[in-house]
Short mmCIF file of C-alpha atoms in Angstrom, two decimals:
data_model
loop_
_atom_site.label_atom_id
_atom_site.label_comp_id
_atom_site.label_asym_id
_atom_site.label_seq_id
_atom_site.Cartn_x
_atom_site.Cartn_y
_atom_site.Cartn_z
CA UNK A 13 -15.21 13.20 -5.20
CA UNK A 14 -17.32 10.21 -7.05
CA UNK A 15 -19.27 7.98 -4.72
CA UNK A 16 -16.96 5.27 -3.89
CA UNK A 17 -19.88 2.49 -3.85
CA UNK A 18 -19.37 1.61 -0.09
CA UNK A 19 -21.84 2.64 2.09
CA UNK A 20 -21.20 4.10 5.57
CA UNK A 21 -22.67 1.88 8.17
CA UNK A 22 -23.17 3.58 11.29
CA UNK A 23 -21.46 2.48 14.40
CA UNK A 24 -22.96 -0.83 16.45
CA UNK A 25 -25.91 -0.92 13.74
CA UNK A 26 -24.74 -4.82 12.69
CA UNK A 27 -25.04 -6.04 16.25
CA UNK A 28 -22.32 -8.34 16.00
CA UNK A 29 -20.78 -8.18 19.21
CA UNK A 30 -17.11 -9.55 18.21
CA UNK A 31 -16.98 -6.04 16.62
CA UNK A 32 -18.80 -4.06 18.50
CA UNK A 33 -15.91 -2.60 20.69
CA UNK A 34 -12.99 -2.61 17.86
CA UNK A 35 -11.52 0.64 17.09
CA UNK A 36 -12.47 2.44 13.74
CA UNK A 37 -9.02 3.09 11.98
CA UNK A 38 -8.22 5.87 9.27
CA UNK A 39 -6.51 3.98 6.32
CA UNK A 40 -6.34 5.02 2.35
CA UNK A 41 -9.35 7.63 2.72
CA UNK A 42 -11.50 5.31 4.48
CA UNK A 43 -12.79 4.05 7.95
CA UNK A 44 -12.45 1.01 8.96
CA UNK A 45 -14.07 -0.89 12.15
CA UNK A 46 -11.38 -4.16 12.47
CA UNK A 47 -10.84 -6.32 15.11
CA UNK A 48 -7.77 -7.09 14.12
CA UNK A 49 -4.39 -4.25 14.10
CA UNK A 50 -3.76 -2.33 11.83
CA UNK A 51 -1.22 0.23 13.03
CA UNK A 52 -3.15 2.88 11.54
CA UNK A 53 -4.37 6.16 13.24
CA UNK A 54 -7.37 5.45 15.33
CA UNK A 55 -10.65 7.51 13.62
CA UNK A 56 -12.83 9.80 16.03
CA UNK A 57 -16.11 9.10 15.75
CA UNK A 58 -18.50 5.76 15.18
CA UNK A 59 -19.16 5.97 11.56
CA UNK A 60 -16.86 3.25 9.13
CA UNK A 61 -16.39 2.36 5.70
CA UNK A 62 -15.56 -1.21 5.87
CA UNK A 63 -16.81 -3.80 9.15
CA UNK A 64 -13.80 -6.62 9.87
CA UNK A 65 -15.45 -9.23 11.90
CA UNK A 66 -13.10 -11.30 13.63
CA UNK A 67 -14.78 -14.94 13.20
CA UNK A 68 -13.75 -17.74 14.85
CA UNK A 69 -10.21 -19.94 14.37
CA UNK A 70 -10.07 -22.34 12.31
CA UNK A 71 -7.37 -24.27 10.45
CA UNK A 72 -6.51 -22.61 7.09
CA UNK A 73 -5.58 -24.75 4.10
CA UNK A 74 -2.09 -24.44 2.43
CA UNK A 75 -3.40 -24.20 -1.26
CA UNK A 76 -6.03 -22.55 -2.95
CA UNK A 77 -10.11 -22.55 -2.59
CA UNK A 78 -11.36 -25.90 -4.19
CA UNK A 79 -14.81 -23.58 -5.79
CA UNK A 80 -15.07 -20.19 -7.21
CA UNK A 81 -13.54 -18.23 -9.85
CA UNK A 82 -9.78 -17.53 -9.39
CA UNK A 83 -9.39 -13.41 -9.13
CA UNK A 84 -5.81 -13.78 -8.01
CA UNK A 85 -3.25 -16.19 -6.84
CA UNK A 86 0.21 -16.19 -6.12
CA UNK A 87 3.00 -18.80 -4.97
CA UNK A 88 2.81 -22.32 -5.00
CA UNK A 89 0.70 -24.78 -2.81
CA UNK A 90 2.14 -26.10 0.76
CA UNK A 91 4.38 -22.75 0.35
CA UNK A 92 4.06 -19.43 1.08
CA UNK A 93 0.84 -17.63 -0.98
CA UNK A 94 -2.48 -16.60 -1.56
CA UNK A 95 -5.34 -17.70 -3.72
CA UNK A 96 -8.39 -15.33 -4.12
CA UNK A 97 -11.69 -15.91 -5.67
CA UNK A 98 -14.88 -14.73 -6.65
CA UNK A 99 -18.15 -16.86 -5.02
CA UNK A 100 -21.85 -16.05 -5.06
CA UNK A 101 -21.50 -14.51 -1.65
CA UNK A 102 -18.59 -12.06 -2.52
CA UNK A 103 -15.00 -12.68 -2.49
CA UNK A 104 -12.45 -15.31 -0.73
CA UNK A 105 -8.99 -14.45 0.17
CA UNK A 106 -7.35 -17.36 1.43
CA UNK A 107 -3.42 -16.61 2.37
CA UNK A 108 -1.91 -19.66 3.35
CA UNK A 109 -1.82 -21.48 6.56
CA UNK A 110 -2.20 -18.62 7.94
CA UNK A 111 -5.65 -16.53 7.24
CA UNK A 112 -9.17 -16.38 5.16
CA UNK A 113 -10.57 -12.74 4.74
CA UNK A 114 -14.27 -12.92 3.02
CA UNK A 115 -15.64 -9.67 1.76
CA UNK A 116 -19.72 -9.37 1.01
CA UNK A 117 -20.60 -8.06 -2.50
CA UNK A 118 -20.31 -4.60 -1.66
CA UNK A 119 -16.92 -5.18 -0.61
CA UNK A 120 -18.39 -3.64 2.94
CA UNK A 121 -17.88 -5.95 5.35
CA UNK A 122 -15.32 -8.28 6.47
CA UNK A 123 -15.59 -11.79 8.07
CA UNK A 124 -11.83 -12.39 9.08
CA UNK A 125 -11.04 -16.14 10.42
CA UNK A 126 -7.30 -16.81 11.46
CA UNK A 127 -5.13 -20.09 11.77
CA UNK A 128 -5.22 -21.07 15.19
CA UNK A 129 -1.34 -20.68 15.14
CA UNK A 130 -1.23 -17.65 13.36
CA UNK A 131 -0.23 -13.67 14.68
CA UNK A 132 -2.91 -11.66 14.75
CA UNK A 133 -0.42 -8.58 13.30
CA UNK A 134 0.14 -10.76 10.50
CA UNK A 135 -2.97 -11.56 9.46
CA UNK A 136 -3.38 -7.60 10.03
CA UNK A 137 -0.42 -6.76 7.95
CA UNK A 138 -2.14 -8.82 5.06
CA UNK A 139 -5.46 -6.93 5.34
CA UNK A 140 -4.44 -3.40 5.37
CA UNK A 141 -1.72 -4.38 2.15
CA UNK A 142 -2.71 -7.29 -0.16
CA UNK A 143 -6.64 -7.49 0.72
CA UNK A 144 -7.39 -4.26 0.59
CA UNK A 145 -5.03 -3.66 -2.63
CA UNK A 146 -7.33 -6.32 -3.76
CA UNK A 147 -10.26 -4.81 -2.92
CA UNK A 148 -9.82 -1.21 -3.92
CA UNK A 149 -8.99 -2.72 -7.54
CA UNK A 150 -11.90 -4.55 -7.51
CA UNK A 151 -13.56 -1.22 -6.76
CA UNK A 152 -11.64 0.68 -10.18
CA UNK A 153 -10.08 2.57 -8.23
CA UNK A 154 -6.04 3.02 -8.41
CA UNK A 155 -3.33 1.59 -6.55
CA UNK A 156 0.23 1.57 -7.12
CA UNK A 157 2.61 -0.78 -5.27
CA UNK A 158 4.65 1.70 -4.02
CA UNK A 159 5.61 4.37 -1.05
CA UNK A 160 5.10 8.07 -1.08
CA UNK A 161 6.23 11.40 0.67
CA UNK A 162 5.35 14.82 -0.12
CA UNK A 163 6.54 18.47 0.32
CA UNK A 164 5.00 21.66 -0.02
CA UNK A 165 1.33 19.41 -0.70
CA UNK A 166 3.52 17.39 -3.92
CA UNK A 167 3.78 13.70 -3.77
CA UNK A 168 6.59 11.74 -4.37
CA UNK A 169 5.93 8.10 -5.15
CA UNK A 170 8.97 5.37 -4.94
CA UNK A 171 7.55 2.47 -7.12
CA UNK A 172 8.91 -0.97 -7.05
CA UNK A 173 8.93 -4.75 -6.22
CA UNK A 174 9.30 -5.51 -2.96
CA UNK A 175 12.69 -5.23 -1.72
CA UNK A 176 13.66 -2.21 -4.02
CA UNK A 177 14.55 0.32 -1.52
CA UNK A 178 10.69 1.60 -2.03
CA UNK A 179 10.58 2.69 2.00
CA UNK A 180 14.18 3.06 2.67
CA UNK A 181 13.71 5.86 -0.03
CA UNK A 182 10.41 7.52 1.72
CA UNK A 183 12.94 7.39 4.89
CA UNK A 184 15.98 9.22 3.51
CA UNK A 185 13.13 11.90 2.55
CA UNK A 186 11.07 12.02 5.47
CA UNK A 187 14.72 11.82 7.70
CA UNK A 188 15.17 15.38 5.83
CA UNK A 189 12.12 16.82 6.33
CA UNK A 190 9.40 15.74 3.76
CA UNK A 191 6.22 13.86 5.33
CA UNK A 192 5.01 10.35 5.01
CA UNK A 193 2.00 9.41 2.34
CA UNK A 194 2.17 5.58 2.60
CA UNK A 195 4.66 2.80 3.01
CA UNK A 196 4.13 -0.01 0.23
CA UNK A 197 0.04 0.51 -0.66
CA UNK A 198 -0.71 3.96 -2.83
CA UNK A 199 -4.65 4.62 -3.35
CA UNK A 200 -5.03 6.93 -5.95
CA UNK A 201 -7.57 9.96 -6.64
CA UNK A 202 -8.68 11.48 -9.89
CA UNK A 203 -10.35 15.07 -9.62
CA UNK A 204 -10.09 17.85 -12.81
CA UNK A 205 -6.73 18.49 -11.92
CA UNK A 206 -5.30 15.18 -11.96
CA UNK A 207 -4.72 12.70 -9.24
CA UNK A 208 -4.52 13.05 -5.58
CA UNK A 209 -2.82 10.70 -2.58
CA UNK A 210 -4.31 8.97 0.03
CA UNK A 211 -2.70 8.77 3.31
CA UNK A 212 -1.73 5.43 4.43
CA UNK A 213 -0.32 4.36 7.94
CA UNK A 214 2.03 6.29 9.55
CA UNK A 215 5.03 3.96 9.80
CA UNK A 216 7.47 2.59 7.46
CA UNK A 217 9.19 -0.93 7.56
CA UNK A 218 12.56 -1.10 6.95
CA UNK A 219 14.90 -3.58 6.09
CA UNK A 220 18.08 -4.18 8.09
CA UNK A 221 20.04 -2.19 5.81
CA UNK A 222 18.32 0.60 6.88
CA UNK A 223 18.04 -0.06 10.32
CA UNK A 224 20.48 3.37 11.19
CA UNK A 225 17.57 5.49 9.36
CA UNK A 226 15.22 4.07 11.33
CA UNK A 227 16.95 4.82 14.10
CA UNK A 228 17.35 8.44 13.12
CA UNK A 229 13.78 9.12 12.32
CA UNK A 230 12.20 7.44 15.85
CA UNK A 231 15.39 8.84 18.16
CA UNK A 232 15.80 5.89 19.88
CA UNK A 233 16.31 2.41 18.66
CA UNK A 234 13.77 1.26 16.84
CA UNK A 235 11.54 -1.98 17.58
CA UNK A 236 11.03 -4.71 15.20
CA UNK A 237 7.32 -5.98 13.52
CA UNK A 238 6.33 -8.82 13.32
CA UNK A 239 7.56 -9.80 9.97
CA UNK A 240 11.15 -8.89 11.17
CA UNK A 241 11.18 -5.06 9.51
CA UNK A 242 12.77 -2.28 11.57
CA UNK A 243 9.68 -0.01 12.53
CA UNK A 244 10.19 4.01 11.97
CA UNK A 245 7.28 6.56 12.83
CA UNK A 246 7.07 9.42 10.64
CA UNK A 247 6.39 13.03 10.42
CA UNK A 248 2.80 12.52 8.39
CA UNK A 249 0.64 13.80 5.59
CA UNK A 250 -2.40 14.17 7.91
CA UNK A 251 -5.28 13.70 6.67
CA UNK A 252 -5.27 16.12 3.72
CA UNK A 253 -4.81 14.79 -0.11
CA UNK A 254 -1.35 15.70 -1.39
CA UNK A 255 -1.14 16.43 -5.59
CA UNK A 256 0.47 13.62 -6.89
CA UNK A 257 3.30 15.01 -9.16
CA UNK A 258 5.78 12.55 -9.82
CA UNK A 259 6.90 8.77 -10.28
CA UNK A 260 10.29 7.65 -9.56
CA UNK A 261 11.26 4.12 -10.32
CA UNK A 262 14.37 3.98 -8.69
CA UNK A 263 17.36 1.68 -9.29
CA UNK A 264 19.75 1.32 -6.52
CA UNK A 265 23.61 1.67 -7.54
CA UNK A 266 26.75 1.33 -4.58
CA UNK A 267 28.90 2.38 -7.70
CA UNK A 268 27.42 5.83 -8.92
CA UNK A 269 28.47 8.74 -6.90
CA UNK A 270 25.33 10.99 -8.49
CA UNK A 271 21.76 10.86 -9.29
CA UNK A 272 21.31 9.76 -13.12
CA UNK A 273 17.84 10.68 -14.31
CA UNK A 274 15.96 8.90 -17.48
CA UNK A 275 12.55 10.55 -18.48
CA UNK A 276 10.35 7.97 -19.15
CA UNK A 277 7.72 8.02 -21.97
CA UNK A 278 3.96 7.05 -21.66
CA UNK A 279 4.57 3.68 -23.20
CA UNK A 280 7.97 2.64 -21.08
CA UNK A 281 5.93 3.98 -18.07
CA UNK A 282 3.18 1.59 -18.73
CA UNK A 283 5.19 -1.34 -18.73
CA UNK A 284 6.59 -0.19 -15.33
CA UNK A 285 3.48 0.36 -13.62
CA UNK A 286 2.05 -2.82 -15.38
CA UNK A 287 5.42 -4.51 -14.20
CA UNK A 288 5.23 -3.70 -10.13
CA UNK A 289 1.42 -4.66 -9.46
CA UNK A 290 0.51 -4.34 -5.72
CA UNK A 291 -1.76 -7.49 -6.53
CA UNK A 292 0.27 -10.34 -8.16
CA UNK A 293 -1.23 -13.03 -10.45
CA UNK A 294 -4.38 -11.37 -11.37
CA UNK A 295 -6.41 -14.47 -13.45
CA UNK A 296 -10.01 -12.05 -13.99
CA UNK A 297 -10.38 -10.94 -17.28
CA UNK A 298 -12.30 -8.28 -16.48
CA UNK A 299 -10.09 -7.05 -13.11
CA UNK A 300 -7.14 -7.17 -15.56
CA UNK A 301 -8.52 -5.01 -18.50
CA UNK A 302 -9.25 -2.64 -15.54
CA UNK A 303 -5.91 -2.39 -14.17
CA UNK A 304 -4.29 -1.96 -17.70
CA UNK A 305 -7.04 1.14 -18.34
CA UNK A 306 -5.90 2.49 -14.91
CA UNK A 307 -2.05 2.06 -15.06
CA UNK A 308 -2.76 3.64 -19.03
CA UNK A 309 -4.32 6.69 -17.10
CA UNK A 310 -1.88 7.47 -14.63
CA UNK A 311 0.99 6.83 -17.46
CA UNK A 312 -0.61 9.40 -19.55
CA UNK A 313 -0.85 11.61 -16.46
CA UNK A 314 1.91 11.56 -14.35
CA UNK A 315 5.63 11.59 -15.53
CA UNK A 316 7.65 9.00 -14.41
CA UNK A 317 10.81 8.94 -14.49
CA UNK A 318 14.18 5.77 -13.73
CA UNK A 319 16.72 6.85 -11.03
CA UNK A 320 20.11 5.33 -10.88
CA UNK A 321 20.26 6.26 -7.15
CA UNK A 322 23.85 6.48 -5.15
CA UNK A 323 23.19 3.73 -1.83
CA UNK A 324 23.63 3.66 1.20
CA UNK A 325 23.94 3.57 4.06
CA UNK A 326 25.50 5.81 4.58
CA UNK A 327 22.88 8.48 2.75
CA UNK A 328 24.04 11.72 1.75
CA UNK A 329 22.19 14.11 3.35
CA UNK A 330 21.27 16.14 0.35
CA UNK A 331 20.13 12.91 -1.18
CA UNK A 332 15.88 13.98 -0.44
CA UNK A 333 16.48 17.71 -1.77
CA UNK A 334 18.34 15.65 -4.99
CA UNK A 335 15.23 13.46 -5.31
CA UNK A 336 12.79 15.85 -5.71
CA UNK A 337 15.08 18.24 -7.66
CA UNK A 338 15.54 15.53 -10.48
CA UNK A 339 11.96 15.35 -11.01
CA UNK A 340 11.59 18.72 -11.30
CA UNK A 341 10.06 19.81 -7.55
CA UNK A 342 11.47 21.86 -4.87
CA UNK A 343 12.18 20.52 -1.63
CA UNK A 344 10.61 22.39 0.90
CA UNK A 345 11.28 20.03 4.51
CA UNK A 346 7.92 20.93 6.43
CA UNK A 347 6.13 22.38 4.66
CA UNK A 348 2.48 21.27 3.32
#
């Protein structure tokens, strides 16, 4: 593995006693101290990856940064959105109204300040998805806006905009036996034999639609987050790397009665990864050269293919095993 470029700080070193007591979570490969929650399995040990201070509340502006130079920004002023820039300090993420994460340099630690009328799980839900999608691009590294499962150590990934049937996908799996990867955020290895997956947090959100496979996955019914989404723990990857072996872009049909597979080629499969950033609005020239190199990469390396996929609910049961088939896999439910 290539040295990611973030040092590990030991634990209480910084002295900053808003901290010093936070739990250090497992998330994407790394450890991260965070006073805020991140629903994300809780590390053993004192050593982290990343510091998130919580600073103190303050009122957060509903448009973007008046200095620095725009990384990213998204939505529209006095709305919902985001506006993220580069300063001489580090980096700015301002999400409106509601909270202001600013990274150091090394994109090591964390000063988080919150709205005084904003959930804490929100501005959570924005750190462990946007920022840190943010960040670990910043880094080179890749991430795919998307939700994975794998079985028998290969990955699945679902990619999509949001709203695509991304984790009601990894559910229909995972309700059949494969294991949980991520919901939403993919961070992406390279080694000599190709790329690997990073685990993400082990729960998926699910839309109302899907509310019955939530159900079916936790036993009970399920609660809600704070954003509304029905919440469903799932059987998980662990923390091993899974092979990532194949990309399905899938396209949700209540007409077809079958799975209807397209191969993609290298260049098609470009504009789809290109086409569901995790990150929207990217403005850096040099962040967005990057991100074209990297989606190139994993186009190159990974075949993705377009799935007409029969939608529920109901879900057939053999839907999963049909998945995985079409991409050329066997489905083997528990089994790493």
């Amino acid at each position: 593995m290539e040295d990611s470029g973030i040092a590990v700080v030991e634990s209480g070193s910084t002295g900053r006693s808003s901290g010093d007591m936070a739990p250090v979570y497992e998330l994407y490969g790394l450890r991260v101290r965070s006073g805020l929650p991140l629903a994300a399995p809780v590390a053993a040990g004192g050593q982290f990856d990343i510091d998130v201070e919580l600073g103190p509340a303050r009122m957060i502006p509903s448009g973007p940064h008046g200095d620095g130079v725009v990384v990213a920004s998204f939505g529209e002023p006095g709305g919902e959105g985001y506006s993220h820039v580069e300063t001489e300090e580090g980096f700015a993420l301002r999400y409106y109204s509601i909270c202001e994460f600013r990274f150091d340099r090394q994109l090591a630690r964390v000063v988080a300040t919150l709205d005084p009328d904003a959930d804490p799980r929100i501005a959570g839900l924005l750190l462990r998805g946007n920022a840190f999608a943010l960040m670990l691009a910043l880094r080179g590294e890749s991430v795919l806006h998307a939700s994975a499962v794998e079985s028998g150590g290969k990955a699945v990934a679902f990619l999509g905009a949001s709203g695509s049937g991304k984790s009601t996908l990894a559910a229909v799996c995972c309700a059949s036996g494969a294991r949980l990867v991520t919901d939403d955020l993919l961070r992406l290895e390279w080694d000599e034999d190709g790329l690997l997956c990073h685990p993400g947090h082990p729960e998926l959100r699910l839309r109302e639609g899907a509310a019955g496979l939530a159900e079916r996955l936790c036993g009970h019914p399920p609660e809600k987050s704070v954003d509304g989404r029905f919440l469903a723990s799932c059987p998980v990857q662990g923390t091993a790397l899974a092979r990532f072996a194949a990309l399905v872009v899938a396209r949700p049909s209540r007409e077809h009665r079958k799975l209807e597979v397209r191969r993609q080629g290298a260049a098609q499969a470009l504009f789809y990864l290109l086409g569901y950033p995790r990150v929207s609005g990217w403005r850096l020239n040099g962040a967005l050269s990057g991100q074209f190199h990297e989606m190139a990469r994993i186009a190159e390396a990974i075949p993705v293919s377009e799935v007409v996929v029969p939608w529920g609910p109901p879900f057939s049961d053999s839907l999963a095993r049909e998945i995985f088939e079409s991409v050329g896999l066997p489905f083997r439910p528990g089994e790493t």
